[in-house]
Coordinates of N, CA and C in Angstrom, one line a residue:
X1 N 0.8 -1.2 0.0 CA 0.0 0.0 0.0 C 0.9 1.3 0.0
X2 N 2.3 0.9 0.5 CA 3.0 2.6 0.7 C 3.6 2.7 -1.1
X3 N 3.7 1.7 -1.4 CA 4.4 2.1 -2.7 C 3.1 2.7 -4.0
X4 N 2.1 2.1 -3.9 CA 0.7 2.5 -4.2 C 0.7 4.3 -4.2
X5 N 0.9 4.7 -2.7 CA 0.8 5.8 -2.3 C 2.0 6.7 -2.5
X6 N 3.0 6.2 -2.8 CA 4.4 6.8 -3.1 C 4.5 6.7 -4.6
X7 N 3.4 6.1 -5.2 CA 3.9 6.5 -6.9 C 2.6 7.5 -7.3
X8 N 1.3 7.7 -6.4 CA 0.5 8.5 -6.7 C 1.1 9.8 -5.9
X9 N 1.5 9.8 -5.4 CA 2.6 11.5 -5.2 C 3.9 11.8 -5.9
X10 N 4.4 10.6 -6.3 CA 5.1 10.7 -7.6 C 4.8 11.7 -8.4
X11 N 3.6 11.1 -9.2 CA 3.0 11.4 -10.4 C 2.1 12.9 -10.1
X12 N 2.1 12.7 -8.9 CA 1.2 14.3 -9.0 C 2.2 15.2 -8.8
X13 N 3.6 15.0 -8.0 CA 4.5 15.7 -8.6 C 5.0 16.1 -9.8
X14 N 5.2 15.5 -10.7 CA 5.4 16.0 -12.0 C 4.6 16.2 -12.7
X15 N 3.3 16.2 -12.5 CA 2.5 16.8 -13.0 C 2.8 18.8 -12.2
X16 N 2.6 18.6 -11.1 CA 2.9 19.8 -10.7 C 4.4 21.0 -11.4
X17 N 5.2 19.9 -11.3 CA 6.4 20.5 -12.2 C 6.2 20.8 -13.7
X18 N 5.7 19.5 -14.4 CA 5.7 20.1 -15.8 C 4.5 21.2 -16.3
X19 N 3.6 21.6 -15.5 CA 2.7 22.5 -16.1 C 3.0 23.7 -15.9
X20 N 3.4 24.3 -14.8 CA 4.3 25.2 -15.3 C 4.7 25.8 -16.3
X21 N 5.8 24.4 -16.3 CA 6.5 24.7 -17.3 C 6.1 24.7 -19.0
X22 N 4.9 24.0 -19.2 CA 4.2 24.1 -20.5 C 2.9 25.2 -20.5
X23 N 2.7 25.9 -19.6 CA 1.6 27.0 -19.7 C 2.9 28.5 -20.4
X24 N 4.2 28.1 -19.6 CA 4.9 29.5 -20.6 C 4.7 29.5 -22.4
X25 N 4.7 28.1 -22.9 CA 5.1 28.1 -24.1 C 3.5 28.6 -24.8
X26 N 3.6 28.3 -25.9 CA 2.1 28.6 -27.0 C 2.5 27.5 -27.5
X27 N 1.9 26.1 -27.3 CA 1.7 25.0 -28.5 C 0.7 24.8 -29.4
X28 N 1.1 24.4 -30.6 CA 0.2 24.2 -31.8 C 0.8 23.3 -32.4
X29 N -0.5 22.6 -32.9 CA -0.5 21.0 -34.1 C 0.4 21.4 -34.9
X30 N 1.2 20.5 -35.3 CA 1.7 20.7 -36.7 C 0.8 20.2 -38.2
X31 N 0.0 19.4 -37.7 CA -0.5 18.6 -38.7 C -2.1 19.2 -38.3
X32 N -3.1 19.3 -39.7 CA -4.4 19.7 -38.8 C -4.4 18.1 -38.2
X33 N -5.7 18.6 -37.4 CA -5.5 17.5 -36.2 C -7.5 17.8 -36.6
X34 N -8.3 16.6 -37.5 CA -9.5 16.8 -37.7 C -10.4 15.8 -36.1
X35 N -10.4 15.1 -35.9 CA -10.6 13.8 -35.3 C -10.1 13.3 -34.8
X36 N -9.4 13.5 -33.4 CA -8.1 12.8 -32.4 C -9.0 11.6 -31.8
X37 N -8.6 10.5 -32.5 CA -8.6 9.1 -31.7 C -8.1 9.0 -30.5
X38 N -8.5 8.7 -29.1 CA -7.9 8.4 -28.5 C -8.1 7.1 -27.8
X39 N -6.7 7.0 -26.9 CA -6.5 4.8 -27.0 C -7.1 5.2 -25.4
X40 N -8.0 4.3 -24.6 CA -7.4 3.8 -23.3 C -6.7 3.1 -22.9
X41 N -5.7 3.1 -22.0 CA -4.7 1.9 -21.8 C -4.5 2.2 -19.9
X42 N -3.6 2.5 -19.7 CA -3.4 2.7 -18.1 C -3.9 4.0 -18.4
X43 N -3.1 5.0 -19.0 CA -3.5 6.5 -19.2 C -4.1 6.7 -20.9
X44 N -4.6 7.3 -20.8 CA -5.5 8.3 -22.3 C -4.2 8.9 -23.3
X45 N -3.7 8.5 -24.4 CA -3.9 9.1 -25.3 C -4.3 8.8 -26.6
X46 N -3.6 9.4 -27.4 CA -4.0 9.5 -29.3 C -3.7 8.3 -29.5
X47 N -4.5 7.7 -30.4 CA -4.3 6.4 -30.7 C -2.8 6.4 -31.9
X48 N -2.7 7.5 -32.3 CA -1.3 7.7 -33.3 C -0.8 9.5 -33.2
X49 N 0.7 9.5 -32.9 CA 1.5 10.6 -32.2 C 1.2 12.5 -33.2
X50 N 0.8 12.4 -32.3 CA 0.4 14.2 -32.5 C 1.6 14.9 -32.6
X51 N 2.0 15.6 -33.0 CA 3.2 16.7 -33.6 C 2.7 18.1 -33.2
X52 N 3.4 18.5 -32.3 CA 3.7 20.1 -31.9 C 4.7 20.5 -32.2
X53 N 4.8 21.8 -32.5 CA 5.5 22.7 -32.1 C 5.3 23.9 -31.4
X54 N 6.5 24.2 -30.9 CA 6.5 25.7 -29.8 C 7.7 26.6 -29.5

């Protein structure tokens, strides 16, 4: 149970770190982006890799 609870403060840690850090930038698609598939798996994303730049 402590490791349970030591990876979910983990992960809300760096959550806390990287947002920050990605609210300075402006990101945008590189590709239009009409209909984002997304997968479930342990976490949510695109079912095939989205391209930014910033």
């Amino acid at each position: 149970i402590f490791i349970i609870a030591g990876q979910r403060f983990a992960m809300l840690e760096m959550k806390a770190i990287i947002a920050p850090l990605v609210h300075n930038f402006y990101l945008e698609p590189v590709d239009y982006l009409k209909d984002v598939q997304m997968k479930a798996n342990i976490i949510l994303r695109p079912s095939y890799p989205v391209h930014i730049k910033f």
